[in-house]
mmCIF file of C-alpha atoms in Angstrom:
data_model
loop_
_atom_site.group_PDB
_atom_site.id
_atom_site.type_symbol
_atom_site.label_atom_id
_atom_site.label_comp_id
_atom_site.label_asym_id
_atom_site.label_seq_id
_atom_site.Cartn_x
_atom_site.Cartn_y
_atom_site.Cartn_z
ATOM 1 C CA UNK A 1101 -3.607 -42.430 -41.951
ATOM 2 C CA UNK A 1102 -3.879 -45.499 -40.074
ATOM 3 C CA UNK A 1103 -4.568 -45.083 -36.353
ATOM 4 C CA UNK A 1104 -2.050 -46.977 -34.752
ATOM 5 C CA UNK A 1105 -2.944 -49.169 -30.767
ATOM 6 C CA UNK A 1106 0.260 -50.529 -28.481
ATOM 7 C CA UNK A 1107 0.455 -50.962 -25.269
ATOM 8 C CA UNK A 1108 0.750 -47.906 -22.499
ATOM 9 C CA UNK A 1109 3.108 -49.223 -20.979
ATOM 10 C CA UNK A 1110 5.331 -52.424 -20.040
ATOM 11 C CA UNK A 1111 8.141 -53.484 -18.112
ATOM 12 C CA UNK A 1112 10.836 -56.035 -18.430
ATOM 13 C CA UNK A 1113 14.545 -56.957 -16.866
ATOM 14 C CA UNK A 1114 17.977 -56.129 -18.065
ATOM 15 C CA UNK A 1115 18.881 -59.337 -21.012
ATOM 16 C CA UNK A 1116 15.359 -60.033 -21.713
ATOM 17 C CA UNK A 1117 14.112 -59.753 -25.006
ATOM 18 C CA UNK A 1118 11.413 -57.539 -25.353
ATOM 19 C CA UNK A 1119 8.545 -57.398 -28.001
ATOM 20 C CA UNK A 1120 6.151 -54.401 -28.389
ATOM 21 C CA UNK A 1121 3.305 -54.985 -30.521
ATOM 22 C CA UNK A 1122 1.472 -52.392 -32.656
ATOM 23 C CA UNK A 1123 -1.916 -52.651 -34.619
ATOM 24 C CA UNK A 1124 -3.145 -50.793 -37.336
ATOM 25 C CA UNK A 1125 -5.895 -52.800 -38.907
ATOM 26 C CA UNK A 1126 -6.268 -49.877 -41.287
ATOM 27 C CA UNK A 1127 -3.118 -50.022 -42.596
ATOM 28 C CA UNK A 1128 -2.584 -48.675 -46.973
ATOM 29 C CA UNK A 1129 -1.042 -50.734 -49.531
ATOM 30 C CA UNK A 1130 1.305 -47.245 -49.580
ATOM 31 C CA UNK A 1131 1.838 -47.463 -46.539
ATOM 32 C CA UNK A 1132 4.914 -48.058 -44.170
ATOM 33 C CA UNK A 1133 5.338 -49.032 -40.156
ATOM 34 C CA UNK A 1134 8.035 -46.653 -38.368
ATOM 35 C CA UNK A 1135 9.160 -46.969 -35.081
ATOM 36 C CA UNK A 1136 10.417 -44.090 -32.905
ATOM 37 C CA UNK A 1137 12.253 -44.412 -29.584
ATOM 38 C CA UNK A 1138 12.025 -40.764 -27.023
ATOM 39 C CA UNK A 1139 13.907 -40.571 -23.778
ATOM 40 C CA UNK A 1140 12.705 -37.681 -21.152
ATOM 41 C CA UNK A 1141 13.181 -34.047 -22.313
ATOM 42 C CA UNK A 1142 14.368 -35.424 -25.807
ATOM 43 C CA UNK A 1143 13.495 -35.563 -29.208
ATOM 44 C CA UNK A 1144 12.311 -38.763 -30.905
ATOM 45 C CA UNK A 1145 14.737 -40.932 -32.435
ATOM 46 C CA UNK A 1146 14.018 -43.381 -35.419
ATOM 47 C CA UNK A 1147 14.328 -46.989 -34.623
ATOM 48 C CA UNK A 1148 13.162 -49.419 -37.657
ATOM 49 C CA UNK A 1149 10.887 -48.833 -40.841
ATOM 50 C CA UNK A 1150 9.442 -51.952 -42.714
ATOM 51 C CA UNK A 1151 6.887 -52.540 -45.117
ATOM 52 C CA UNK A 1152 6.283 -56.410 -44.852
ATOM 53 C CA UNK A 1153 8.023 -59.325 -43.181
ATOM 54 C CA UNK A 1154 11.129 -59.108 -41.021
ATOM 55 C CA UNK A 1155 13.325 -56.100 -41.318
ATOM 56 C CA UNK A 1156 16.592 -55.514 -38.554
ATOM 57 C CA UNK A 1157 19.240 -53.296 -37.983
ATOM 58 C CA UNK A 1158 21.828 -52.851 -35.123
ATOM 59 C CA UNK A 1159 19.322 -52.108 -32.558
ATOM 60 C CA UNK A 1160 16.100 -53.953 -33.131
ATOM 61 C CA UNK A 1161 13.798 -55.973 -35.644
ATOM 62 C CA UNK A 1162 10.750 -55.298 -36.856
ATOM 63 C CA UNK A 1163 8.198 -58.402 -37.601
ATOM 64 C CA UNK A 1164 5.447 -57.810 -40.082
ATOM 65 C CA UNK A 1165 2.837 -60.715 -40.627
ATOM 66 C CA UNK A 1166 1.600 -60.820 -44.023
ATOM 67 C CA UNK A 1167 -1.547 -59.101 -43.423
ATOM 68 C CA UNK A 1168 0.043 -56.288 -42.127
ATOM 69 C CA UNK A 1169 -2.528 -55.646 -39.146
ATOM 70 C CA UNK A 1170 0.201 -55.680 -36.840
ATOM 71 C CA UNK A 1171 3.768 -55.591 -35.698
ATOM 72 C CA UNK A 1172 6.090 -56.306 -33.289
ATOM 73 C CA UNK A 1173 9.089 -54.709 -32.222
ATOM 74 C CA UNK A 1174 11.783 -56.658 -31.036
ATOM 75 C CA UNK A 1175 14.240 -55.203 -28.618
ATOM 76 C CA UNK A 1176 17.244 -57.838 -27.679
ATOM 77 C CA UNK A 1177 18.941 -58.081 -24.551
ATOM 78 C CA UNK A 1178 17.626 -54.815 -23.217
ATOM 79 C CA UNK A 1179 19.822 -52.814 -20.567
ATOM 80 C CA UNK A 1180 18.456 -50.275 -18.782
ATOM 81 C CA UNK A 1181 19.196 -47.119 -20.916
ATOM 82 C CA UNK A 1182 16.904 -48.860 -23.112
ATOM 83 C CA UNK A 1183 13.941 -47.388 -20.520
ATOM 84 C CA UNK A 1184 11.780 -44.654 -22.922
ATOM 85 C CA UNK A 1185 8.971 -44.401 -24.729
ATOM 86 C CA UNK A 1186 8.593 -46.354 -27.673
ATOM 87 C CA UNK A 1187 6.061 -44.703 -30.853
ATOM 88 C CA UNK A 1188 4.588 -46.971 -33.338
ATOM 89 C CA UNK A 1189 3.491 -45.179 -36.384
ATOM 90 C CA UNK A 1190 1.955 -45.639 -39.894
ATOM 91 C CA UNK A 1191 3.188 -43.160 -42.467
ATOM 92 C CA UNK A 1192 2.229 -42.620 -46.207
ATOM 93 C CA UNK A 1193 5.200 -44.334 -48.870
ATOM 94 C CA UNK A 1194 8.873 -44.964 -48.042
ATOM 95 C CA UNK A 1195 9.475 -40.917 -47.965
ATOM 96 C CA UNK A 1196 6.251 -40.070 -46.763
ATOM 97 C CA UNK A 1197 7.733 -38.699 -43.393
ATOM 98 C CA UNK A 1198 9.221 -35.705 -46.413
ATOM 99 C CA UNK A 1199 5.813 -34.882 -47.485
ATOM 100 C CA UNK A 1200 3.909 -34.775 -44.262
ATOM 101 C CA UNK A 1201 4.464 -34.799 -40.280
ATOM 102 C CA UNK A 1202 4.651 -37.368 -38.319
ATOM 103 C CA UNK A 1203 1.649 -38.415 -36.334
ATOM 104 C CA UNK A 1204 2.760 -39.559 -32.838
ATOM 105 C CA UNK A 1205 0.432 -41.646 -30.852
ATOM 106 C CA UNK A 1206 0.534 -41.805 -26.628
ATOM 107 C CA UNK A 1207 3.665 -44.435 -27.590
ATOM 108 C CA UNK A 1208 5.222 -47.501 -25.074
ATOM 109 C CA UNK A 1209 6.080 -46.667 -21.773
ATOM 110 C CA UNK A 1210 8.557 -49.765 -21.566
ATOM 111 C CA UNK A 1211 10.429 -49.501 -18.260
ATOM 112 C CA UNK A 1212 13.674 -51.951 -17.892
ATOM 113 C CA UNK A 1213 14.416 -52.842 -14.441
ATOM 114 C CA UNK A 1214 17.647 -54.626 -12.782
ATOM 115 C CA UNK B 386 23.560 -35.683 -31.432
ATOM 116 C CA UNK B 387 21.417 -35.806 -34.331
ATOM 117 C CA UNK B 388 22.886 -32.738 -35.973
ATOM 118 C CA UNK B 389 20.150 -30.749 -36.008
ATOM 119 C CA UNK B 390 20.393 -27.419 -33.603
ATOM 120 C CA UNK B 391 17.607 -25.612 -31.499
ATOM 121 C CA UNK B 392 17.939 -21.966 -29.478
ATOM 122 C CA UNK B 393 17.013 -21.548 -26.744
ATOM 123 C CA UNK B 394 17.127 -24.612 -24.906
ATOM 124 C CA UNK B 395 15.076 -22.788 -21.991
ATOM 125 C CA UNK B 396 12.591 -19.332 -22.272
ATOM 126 C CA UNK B 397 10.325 -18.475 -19.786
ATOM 127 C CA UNK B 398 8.122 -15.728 -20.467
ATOM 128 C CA UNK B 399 4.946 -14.231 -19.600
ATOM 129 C CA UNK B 400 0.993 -14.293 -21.009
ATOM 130 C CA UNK B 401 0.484 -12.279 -24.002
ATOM 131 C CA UNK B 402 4.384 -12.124 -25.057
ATOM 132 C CA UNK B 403 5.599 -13.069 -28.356
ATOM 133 C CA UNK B 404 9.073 -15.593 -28.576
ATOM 134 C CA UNK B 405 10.520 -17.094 -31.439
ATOM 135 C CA UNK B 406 12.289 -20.174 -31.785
ATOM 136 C CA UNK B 407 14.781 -21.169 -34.341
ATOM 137 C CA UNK B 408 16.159 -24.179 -35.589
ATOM 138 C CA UNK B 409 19.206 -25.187 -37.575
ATOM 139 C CA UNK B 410 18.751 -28.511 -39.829
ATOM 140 C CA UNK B 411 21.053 -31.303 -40.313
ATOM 141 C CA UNK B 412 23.819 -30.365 -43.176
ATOM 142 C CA UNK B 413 22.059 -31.210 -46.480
ATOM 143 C CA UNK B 414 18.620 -31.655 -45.149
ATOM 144 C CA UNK B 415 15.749 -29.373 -47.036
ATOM 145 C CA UNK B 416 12.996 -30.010 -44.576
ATOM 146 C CA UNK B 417 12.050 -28.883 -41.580
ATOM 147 C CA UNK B 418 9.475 -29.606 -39.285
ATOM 148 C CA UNK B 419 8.356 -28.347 -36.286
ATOM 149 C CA UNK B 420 5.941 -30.448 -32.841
ATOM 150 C CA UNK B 421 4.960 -29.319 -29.722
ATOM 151 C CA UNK B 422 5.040 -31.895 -27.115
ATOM 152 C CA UNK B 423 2.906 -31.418 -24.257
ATOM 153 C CA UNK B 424 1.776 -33.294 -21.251
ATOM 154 C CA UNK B 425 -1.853 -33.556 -22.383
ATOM 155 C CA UNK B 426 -1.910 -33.187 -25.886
ATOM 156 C CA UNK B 427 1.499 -35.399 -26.577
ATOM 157 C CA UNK B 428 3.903 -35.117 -29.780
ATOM 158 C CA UNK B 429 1.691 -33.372 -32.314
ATOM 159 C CA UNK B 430 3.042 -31.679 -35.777
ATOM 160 C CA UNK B 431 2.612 -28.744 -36.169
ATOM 161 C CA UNK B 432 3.968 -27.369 -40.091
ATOM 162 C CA UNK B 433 7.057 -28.423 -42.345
ATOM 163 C CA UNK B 434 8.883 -26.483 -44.965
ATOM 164 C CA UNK B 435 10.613 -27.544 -47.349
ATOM 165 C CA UNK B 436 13.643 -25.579 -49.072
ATOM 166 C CA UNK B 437 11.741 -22.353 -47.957
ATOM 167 C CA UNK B 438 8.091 -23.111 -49.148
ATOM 168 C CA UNK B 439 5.674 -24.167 -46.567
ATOM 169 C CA UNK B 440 4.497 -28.039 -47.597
ATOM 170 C CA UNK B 441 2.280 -29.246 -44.748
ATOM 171 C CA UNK B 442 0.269 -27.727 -41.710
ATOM 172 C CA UNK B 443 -0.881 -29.995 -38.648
ATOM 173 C CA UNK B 444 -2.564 -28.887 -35.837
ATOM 174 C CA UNK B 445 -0.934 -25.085 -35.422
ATOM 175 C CA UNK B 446 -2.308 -22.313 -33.906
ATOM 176 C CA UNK B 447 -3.260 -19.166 -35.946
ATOM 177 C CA UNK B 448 -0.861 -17.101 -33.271
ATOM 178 C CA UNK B 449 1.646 -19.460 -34.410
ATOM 179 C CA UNK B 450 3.849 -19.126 -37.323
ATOM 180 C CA UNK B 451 6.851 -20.385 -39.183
ATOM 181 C CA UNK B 452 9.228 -19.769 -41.839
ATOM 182 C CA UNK B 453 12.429 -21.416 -44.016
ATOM 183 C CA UNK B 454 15.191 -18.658 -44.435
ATOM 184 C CA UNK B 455 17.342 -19.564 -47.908
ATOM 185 C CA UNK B 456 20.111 -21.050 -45.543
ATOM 186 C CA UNK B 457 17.370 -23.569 -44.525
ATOM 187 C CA UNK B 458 17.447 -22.452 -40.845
ATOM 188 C CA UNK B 459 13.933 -22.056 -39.692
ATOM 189 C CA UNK B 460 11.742 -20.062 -36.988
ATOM 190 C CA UNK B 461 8.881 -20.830 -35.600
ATOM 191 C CA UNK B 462 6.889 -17.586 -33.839
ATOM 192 C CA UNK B 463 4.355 -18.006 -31.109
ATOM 193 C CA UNK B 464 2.292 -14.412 -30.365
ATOM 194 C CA UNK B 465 -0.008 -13.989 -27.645
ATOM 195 C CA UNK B 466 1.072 -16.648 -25.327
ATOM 196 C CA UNK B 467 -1.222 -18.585 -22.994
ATOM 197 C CA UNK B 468 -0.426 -20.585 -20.355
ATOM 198 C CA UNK B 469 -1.521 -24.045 -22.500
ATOM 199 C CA UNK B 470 0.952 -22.876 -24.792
ATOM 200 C CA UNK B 471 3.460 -23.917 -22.112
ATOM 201 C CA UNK B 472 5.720 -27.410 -23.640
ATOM 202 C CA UNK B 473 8.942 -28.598 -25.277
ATOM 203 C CA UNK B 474 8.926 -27.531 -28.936
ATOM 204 C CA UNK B 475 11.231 -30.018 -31.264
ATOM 205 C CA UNK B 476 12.595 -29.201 -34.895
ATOM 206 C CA UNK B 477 13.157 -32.319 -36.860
ATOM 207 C CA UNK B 478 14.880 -32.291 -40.486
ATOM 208 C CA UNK B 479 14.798 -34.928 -43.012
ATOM 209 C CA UNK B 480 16.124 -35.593 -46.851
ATOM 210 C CA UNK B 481 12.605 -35.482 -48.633
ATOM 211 C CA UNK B 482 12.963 -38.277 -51.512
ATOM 212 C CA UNK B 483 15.008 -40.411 -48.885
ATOM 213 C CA UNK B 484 13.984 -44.157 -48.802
ATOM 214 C CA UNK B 485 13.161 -43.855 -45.156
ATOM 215 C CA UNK B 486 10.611 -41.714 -42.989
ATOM 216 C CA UNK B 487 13.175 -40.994 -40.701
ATOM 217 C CA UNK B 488 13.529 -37.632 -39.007
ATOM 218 C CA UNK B 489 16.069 -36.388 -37.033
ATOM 219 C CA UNK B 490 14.908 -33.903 -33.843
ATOM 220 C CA UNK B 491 16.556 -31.780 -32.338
ATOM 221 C CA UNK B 492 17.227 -31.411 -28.583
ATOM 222 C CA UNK B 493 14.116 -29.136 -28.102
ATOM 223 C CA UNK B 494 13.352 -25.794 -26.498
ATOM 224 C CA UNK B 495 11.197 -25.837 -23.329
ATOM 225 C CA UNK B 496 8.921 -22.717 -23.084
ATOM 226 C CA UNK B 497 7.409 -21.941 -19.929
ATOM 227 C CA UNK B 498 5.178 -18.977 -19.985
ATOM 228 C CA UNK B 499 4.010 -17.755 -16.679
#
């Protein structure tokens, strides 16, 4: 699997847009860019999967340059429950996460402040 | 909530014991996985089953060990406890064939073993 690099941490203001950028320069044709989201003492919770391009639901878009090297999470208007850590990872096919674990890197600490 | 279920939330227990965790998946979902999250060592995967048959191992111990029951709860055994072995232990569950890697994890159980 591609071994993912983001930032340790970051901090922004409540209404800010924030971007978190990820690179996997080893990145497979197979494979797909997941983002997880973990507040203290819980379990991770999915965020955004993409293969290519721009991809966004109700909480966040994910930006994929055509290379693939890289990508940026996009956070809008953050508050400050939106303070966690944020996991960038690479993972094998669409379903891959049903055919293997997850491999979590050291993740985002993004901090939102008032 | 993310609909998956994990008992105990808390166990303390002492070197050399043997606990066992179990885990209830989402309604529906066939996998299950199990991670250990700990200070030093982070979110790692340990093993996944799927509909009762063991599919993937990650980094678990040999004192460690795991199994699907045929109403797709799971348990995951730890013998011989060391203090390292102290951490929050998360079940996730997923829909393997889903278009998505997403996993849902559970609320964790923190051992502490003194």
């Amino acid at each position: 699997l591609a071994k993912t690099t983001q930032p340790i941490s970051m901090d922004s203001y409540e209404g800010q847009e924030v971007n978190i950028t990820c690179s996997h320069n080893n990145i497979a044709t197979n494979d797909y860019i997941t983002w997880y989201q973990q507040f203290p003492s819980q379990g991770p919770r999915f965020i955004i999967q993409g293969y290519k391009t721009k991809v966004t639901n109700e909480v966040a878009s994910l930006f994929i340059p055509a290379d693939r090297k890289s990508s940026t999470l996009s956070l809008p208007r953050v508050s400050l429950s939106d303070t966690a850590v944020y996991y960038c990872l690479v993972v094998w096919g669409s379903s891959g996460g049903g055919a293997d674990g997850l491999t979590f890197g050291k993740g985002t600490h993004l901090i939102i402040q008032p | 909530d993310s609909g998956v279920t994990q008992t105990p939330k808390h166990l303390i227990t002492a070197t050399g014991q043997r606990v066992t965790l179990r885990c209830s998946p989402r309604s529906g979902d066939l996998s299950v996985y199990w991670y250990q999250q700990s200070l030093d060592q982070g979110l790692q995967f340990l093993i996944q089953y799927y509909n009762g048959e063991e599919r993937a191992k990650g980094n678990i111990l040999e004192r460690f060990s795991a199994q699907q029951f045929p109403d797709l709860h799971s348990e995951l055994n730890l013998s011989s406890l060391e203090l390292g072995d102290s951490a929050l232990y998360f079940c996730a569950s997923s829909v393997a064939g889903r278009d998505s890697n997403e996993q849902f994890f559970g609320p964790g159980t923190r051992l502490t073993v003194l």
